CSV table of C-alpha atoms in Angstrom, one decimal:
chain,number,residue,atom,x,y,z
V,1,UNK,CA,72.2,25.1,-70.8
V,2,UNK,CA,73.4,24.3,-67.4
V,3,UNK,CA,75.9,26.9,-65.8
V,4,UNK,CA,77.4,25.1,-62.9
V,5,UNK,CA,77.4,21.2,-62.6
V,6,UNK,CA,75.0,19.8,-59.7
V,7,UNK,CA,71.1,18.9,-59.5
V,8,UNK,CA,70.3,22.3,-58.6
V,9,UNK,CA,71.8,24.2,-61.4
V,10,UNK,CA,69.9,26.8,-62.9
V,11,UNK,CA,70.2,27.7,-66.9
V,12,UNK,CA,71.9,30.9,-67.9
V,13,UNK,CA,68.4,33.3,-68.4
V,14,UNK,CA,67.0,31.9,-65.5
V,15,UNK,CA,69.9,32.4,-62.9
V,16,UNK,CA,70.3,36.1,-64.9
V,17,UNK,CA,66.7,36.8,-63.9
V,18,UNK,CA,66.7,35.2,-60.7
V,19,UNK,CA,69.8,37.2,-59.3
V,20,UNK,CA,68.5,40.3,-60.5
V,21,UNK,CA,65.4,39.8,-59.1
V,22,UNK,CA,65.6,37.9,-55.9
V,23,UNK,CA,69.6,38.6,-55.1
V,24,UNK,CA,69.3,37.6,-51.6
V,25,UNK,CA,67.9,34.2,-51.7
V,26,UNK,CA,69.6,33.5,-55.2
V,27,UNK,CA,72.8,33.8,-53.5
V,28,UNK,CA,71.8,31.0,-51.2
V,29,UNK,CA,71.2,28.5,-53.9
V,30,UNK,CA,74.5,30.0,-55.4
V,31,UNK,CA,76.0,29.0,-52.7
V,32,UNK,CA,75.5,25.5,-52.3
V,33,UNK,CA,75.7,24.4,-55.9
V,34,UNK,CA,79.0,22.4,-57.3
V,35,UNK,CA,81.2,24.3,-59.8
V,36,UNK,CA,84.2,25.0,-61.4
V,37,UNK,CA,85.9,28.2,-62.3
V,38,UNK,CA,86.3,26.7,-66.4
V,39,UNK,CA,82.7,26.2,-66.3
V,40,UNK,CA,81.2,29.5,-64.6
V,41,UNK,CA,83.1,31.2,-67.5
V,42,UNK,CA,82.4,29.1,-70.5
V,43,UNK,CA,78.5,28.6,-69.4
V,44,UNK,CA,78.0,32.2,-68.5
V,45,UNK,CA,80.6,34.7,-68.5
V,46,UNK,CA,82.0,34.6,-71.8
V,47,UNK,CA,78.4,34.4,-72.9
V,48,UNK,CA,76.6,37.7,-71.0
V,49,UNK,CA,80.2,39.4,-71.6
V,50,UNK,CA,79.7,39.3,-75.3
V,51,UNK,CA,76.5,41.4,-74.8
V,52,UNK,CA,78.3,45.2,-74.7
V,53,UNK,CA,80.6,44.5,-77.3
V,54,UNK,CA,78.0,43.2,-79.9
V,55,UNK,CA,76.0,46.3,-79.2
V,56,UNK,CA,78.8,48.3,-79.8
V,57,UNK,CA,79.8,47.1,-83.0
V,58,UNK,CA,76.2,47.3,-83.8
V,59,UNK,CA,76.2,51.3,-83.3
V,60,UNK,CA,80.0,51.9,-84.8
V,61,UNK,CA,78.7,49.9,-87.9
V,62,UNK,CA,75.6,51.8,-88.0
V,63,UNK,CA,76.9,55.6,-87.4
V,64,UNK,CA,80.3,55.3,-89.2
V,65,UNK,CA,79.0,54.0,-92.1
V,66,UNK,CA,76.8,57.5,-92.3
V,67,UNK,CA,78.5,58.8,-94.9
V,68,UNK,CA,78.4,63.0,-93.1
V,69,UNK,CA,80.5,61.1,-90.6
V,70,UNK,CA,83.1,61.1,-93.0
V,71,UNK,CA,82.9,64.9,-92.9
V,72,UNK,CA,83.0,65.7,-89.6
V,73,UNK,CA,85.2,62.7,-88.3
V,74,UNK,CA,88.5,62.0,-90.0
V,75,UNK,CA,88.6,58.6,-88.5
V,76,UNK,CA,85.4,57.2,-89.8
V,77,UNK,CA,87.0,55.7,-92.6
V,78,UNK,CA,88.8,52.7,-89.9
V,79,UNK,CA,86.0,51.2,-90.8
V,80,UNK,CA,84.9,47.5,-89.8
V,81,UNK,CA,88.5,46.7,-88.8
V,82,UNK,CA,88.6,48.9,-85.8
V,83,UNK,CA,85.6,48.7,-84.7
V,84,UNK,CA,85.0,45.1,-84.9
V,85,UNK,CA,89.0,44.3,-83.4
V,86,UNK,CA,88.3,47.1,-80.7
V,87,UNK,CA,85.3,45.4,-79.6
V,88,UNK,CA,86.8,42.2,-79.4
V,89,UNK,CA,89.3,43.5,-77.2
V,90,UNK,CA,86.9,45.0,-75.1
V,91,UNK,CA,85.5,41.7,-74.8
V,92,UNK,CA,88.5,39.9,-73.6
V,93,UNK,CA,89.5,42.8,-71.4
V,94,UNK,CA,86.3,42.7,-69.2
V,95,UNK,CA,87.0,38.7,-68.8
V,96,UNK,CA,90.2,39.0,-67.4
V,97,UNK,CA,88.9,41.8,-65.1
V,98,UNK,CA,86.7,39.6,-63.9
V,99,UNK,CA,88.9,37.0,-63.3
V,100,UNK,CA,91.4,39.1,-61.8
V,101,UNK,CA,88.5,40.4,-59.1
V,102,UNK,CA,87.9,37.1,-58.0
V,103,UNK,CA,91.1,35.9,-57.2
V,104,UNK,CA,91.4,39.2,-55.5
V,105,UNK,CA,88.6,38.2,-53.5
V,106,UNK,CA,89.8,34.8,-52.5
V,107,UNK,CA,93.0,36.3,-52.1
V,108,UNK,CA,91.7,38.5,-49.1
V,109,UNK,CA,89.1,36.7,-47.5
V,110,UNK,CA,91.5,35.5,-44.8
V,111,UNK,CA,92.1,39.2,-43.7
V,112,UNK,CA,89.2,40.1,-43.2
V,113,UNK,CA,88.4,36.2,-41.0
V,114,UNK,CA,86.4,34.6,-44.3
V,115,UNK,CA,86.4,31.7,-45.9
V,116,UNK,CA,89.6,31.5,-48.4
V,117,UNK,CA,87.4,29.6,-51.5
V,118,UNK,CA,89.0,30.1,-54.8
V,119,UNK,CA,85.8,28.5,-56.6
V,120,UNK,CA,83.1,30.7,-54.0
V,121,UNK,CA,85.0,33.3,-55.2
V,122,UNK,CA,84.3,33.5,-58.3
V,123,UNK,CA,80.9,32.1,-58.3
V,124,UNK,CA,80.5,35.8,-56.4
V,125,UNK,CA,82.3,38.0,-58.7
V,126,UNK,CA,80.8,36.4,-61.9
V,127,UNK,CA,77.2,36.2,-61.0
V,128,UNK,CA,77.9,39.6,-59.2
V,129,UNK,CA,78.4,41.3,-62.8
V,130,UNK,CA,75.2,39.8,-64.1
V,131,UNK,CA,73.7,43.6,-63.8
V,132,UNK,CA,76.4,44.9,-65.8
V,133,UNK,CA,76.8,42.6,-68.2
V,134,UNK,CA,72.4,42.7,-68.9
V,135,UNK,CA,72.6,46.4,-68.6
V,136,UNK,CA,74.9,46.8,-72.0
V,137,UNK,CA,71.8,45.5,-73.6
V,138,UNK,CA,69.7,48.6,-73.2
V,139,UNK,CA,72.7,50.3,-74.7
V,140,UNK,CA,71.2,49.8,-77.5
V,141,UNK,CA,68.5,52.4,-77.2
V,142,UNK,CA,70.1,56.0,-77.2
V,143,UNK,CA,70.7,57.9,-74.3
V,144,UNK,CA,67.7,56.7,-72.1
V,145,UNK,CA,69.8,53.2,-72.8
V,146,UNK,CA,72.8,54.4,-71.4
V,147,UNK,CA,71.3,55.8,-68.3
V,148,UNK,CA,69.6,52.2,-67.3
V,149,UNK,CA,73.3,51.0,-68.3
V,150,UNK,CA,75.0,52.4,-65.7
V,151,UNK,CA,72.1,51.9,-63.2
V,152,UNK,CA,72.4,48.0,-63.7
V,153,UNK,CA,76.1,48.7,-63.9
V,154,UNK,CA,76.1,49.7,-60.5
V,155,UNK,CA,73.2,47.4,-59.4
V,156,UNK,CA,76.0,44.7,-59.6
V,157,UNK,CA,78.1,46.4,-56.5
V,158,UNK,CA,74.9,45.4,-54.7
V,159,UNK,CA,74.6,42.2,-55.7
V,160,UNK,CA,78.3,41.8,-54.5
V,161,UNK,CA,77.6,43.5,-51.7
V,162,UNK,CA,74.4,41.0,-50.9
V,163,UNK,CA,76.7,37.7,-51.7
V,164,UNK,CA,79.7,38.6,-50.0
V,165,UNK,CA,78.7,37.4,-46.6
V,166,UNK,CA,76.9,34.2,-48.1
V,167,UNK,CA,79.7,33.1,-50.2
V,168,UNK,CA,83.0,34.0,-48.5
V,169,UNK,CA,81.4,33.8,-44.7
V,170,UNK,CA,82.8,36.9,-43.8
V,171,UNK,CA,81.6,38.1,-40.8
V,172,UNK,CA,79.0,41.0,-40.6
V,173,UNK,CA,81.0,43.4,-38.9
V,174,UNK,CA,84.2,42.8,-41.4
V,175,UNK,CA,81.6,43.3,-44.5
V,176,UNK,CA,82.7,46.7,-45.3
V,177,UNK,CA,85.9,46.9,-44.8
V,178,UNK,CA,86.3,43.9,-46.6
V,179,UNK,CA,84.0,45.5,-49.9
V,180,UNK,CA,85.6,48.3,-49.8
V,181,UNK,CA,89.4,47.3,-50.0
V,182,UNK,CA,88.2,44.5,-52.6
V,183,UNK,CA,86.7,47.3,-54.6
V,184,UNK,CA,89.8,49.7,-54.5
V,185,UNK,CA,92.1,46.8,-55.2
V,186,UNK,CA,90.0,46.0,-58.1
V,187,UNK,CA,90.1,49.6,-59.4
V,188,UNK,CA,93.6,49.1,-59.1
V,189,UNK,CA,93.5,45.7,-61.2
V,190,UNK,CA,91.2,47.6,-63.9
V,191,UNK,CA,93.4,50.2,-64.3
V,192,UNK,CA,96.6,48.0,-65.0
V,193,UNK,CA,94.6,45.4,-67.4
V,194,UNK,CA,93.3,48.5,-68.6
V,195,UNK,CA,96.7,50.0,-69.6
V,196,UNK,CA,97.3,46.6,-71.3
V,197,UNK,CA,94.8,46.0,-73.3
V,198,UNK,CA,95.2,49.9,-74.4
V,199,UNK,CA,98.4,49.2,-75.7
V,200,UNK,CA,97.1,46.5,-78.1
V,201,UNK,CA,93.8,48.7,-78.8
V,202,UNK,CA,96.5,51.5,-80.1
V,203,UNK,CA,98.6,48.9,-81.9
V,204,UNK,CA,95.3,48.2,-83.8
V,205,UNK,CA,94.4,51.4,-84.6
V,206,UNK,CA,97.7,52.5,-85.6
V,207,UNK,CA,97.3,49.3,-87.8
V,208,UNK,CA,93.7,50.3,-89.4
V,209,UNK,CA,95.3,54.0,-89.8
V,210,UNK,CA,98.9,52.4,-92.0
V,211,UNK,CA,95.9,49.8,-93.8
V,212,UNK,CA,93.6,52.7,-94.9
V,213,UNK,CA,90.7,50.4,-93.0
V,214,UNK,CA,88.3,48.4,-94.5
């Protein structure tokens, strides 16, 4: 499976690997390969996205249908139909944030004298999230999981950190200033796609609660 179009296109596990690994020199291949923004999301985002929420219906299955959980949680009876739909959600959520992000970066990479490439862009913040994205698969494992989770989680900040110079050709001195207001403004984006996609995580809920669940 090819995740960009161009001779030197790597497949999905092998470009995970490879910018986990070797972040610095991956991002020079990154950034001379063709692509296009439909592609970097259909070959590889939507696919390493869908890792957290399939772990997570994996666990809600699992623990809700315990049946003491019925005891001590009063909602454990939503059943497949939250979990599942809240999961999905999830999923969708996390694209669109990463979306969002890389416009945000293209959008700014004239203030801060880089190169205003809506594709280059998103190359960055896509392959950028690879950590995160890998990371929800040790989720799997309890609590030990969670901790490598959030390392890898935040392992992606420096592989956006490591990329940002090769892909938007922002100068060296302008790096920081230029990570750091992309970061708050992408807090800012989370937080509003967040509120969003909360409102139709509560309408489901509210819908599992009226449905008695499955």
């Amino acid at each position: 499976m090819s995740v960009v179009e161009g001779p030197s296109a790597r497949g999905l596990v092998a470009r995970a690997q490879a910018i986990l690994m070797h972040p610095s020199s991956e991002w020079d291949v990154i950034a001379g390969e063709s692509a296009t923004i439909p592609g970097l999301f259909t070959s590889y985002a939507c696919i390493l996205a869908a890792i957290g929420p399939i772990v997570t219906v994996l666990w809600g299955l699992a623990i809700f249908s315990m049946p003491f959980m019925h005891t001590f949680l009063p909602l454990a009876h939503l059943g497949a139909m939250a979990i599942v739909g809240g999961a999905i959600i999830s999923y969708f959520q996390g694209l669109i944030t990463v979306f969002a992000i890389g416009v945000i970066v293209d959008a700014l990479a004239p203030s801060f004298d880089g190169r205003k490439d809506s594709i280059q862009a998103m190359k960055l913040t896509v392959y950028a999230a690879t950590g995160g994205w890998v990371g929800a698969l040790f989720m799997i494992i309890p609590i030990l999981g969670w901790i490598a989770a959030i390392g890898l989680a935040l392992y992606s900040l420096y592989l956006f950190w490591i990329g940002l110079p090769k892909l938007m050709a922002v100068p060296e001195d302008k790096r920081p200033a230029y990570a750091i207001v992309t970061l708050l403004a992408a807090i800012v984006a989370g937080l509003v796609i967040g509120v969003l996609f909360g409102a139709v995580r509560g309408a489901l809920l509210f819908g599992s609660l009226m449905s008695g669940g499955f």
